[in-house]
Short mmCIF file of C-alpha atoms in Angstrom, two decimals:
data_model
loop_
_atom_site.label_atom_id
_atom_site.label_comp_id
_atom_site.label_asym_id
_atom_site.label_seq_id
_atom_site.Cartn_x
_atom_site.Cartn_y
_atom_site.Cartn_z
CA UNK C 925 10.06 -20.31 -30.17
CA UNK C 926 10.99 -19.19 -33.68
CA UNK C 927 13.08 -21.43 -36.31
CA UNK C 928 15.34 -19.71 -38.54
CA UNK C 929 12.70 -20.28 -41.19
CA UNK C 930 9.37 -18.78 -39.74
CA UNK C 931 12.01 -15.90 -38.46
CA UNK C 932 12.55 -14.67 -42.42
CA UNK C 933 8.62 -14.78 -42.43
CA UNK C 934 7.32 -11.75 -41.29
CA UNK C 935 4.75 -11.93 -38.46
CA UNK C 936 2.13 -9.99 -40.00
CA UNK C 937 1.99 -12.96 -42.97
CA UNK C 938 2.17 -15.68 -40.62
CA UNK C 939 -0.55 -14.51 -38.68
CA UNK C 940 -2.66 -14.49 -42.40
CA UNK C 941 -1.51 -17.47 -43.14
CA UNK C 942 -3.19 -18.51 -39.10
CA UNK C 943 -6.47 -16.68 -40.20
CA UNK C 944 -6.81 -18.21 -43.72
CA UNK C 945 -7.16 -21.47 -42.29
CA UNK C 946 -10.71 -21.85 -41.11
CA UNK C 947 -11.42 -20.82 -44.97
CA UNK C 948 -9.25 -23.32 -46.17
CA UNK C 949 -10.58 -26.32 -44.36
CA UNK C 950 -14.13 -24.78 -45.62
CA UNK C 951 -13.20 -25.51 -48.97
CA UNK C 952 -11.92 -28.09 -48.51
CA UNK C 953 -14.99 -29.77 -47.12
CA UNK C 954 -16.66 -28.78 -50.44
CA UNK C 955 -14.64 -32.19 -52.15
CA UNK C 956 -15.20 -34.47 -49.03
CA UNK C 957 -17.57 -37.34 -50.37
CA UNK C 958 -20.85 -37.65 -47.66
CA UNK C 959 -21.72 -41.00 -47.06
CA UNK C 960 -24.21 -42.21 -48.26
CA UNK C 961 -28.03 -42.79 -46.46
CA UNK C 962 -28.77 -46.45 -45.85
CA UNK C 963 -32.25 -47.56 -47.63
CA UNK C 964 -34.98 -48.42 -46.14
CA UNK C 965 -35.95 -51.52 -48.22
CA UNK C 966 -39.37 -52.72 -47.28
CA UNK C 967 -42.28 -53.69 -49.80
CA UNK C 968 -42.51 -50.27 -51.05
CA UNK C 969 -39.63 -49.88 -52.06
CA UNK C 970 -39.14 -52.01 -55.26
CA UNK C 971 -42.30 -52.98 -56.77
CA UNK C 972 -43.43 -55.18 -59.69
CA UNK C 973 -44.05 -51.84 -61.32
CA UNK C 974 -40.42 -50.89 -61.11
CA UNK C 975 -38.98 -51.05 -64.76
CA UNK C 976 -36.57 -53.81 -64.85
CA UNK C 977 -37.90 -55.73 -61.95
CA UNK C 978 -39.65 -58.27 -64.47
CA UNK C 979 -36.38 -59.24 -66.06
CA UNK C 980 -34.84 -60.17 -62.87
CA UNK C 981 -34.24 -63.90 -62.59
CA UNK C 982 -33.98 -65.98 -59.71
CA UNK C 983 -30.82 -65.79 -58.18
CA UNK C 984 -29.62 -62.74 -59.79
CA UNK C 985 -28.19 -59.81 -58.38
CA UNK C 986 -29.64 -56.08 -59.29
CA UNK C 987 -29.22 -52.38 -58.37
CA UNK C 988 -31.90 -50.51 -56.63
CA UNK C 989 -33.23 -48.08 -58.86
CA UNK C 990 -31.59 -45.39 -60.23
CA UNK C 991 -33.56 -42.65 -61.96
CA UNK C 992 -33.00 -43.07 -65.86
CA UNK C 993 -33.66 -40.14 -67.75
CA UNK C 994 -34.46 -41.92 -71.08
CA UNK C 995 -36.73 -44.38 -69.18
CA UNK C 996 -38.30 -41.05 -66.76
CA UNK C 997 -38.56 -43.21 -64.18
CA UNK C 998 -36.47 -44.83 -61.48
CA UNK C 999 -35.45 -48.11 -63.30
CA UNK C 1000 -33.40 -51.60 -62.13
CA UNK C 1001 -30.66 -53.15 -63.90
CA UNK C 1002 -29.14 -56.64 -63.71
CA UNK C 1003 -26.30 -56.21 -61.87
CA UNK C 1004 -23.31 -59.55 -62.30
CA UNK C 1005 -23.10 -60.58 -58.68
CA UNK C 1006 -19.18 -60.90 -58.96
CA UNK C 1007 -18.61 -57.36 -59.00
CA UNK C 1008 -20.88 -56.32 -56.19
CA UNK C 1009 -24.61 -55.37 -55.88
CA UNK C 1010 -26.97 -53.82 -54.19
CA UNK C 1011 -29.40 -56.90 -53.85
CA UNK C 1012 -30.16 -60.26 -54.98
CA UNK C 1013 -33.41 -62.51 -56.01
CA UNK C 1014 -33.36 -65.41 -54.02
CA UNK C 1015 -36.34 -66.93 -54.49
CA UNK C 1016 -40.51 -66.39 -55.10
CA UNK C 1017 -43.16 -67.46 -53.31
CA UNK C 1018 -46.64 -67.92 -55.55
CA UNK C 1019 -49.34 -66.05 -54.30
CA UNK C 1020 -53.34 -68.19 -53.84
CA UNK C 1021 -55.36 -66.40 -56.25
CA UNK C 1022 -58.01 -64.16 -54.51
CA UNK C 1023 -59.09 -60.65 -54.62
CA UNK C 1024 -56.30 -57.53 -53.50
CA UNK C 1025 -55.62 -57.30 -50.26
CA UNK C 1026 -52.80 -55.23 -49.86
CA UNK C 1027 -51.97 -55.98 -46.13
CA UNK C 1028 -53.01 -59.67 -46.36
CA UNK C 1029 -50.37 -59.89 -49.49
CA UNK C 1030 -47.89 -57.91 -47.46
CA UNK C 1031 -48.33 -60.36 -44.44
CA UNK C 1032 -48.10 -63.47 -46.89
CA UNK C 1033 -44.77 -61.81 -48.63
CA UNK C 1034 -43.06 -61.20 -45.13
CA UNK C 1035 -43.64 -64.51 -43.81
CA UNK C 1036 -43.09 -66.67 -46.89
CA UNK C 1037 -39.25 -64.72 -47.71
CA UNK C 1038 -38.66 -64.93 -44.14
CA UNK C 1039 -38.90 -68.49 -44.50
CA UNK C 1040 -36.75 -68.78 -47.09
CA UNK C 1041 -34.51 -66.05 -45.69
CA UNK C 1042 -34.09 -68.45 -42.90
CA UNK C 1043 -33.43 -71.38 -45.11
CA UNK C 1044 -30.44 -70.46 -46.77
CA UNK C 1045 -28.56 -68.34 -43.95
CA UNK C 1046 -28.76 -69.39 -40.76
CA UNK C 1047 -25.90 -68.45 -38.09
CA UNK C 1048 -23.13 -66.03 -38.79
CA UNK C 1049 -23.84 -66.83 -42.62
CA UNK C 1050 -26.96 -64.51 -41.69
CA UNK C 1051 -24.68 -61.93 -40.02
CA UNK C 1052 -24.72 -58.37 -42.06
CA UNK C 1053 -27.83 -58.86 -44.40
CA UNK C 1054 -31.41 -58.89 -44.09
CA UNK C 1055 -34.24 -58.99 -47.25
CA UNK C 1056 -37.14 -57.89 -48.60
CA UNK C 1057 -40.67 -58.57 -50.81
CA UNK C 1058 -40.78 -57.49 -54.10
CA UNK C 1059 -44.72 -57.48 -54.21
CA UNK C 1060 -47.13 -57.23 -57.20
CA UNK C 1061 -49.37 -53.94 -57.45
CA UNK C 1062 -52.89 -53.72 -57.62
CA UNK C 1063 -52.34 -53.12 -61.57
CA UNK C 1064 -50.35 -56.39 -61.57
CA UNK C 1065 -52.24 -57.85 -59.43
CA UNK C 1066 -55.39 -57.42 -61.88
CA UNK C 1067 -53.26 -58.35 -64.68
CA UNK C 1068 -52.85 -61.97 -62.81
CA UNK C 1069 -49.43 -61.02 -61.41
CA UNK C 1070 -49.34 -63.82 -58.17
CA UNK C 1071 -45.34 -63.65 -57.32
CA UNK C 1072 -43.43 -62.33 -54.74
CA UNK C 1073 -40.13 -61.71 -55.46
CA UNK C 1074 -37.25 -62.01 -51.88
CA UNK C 1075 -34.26 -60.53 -52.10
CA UNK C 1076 -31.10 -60.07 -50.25
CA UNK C 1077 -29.22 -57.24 -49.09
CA UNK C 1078 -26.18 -55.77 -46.93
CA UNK C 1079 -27.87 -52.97 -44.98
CA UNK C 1080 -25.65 -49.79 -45.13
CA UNK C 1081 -23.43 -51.76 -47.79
CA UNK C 1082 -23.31 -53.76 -51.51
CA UNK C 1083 -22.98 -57.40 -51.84
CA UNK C 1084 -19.51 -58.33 -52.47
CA UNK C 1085 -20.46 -61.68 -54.22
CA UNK C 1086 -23.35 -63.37 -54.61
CA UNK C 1087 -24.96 -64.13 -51.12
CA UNK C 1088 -26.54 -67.83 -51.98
CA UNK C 1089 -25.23 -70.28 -50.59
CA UNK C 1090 -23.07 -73.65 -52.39
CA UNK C 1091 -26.37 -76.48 -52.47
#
């Protein structure tokens, strides 16, 4: 059924205006925004080597890092928890002194911010975030570097606030 509108259009244009379409919605697609990956954050993936990580304090939130071109390296900032973040320092756990053992200190770092993990959110307050170790290196590690860093994060997502809870 024709309108009186598409009848003033002759048929030859509306049937390029039918076959320009697929090309449209290709360019369009060119401005549509992919989401983005979710991160696997394990105790790789921010390190005491990481510049910035040192000048994290305890309870403050922090961006996972971002490649910095005057730094040339992937680098962490402070992040104000009240405008959303991608993690938060939520406590440390002090490392015996001993000689490097990389999976002994990993074990150690999963258990100990798993305890504290478990501390502060239990029940739904747990619901929608998970943590991590933030680990000394070997080079830190040899430099007398003995703390592990937890942190908190919304998997797939920021922190909207900061995630401790009142004490």
């Amino acid at each position: 059924m024709t309108t009186m509108a598409t009848a003033r259009i002759p048929s030859r244009v509306r049937s390029r205006g039918w076959a320009l379409l697929p090309g449209i919605a290709a360019l369009g697609a060119l401005f549509v925004v992919p989401p983005t990956q979710a991160v696997a954050k394990d105790d790789t993936f921010i390190t005491a080597r990481t510049t910035g990580i040192l000048h994290i304090e305890g309870g403050e939130c922090f961006s996972d890092p971002v490649y910095s071109s005057s730094a040339g390296e992937p680098v962490v900032t402070y992040t104000p928890c009240v405008g959303g973040a991608d993690n938060q320092s939520y406590g440390f756990a002090h490392v015996p002194d001993g000689s490097w053992d990389r999976a002994a200190l990993s074990a150690f770092a999963w258990r100990r911010c798993g305890a504290m993990f478990a501390r502060h959110w239990t029940g739904d307050a747990a619901s929608g975030l998970d943590f991590y170790p933030i680990m000394p290196t070997e080079e830190t590690w040899a430099d007398g570097d003995r703390d592990v860093m937890c942190a908190v994060y919304a998997p797939g997502g920021r922190l909207s606030r900061s995630m401790l809870p009142a004490m």
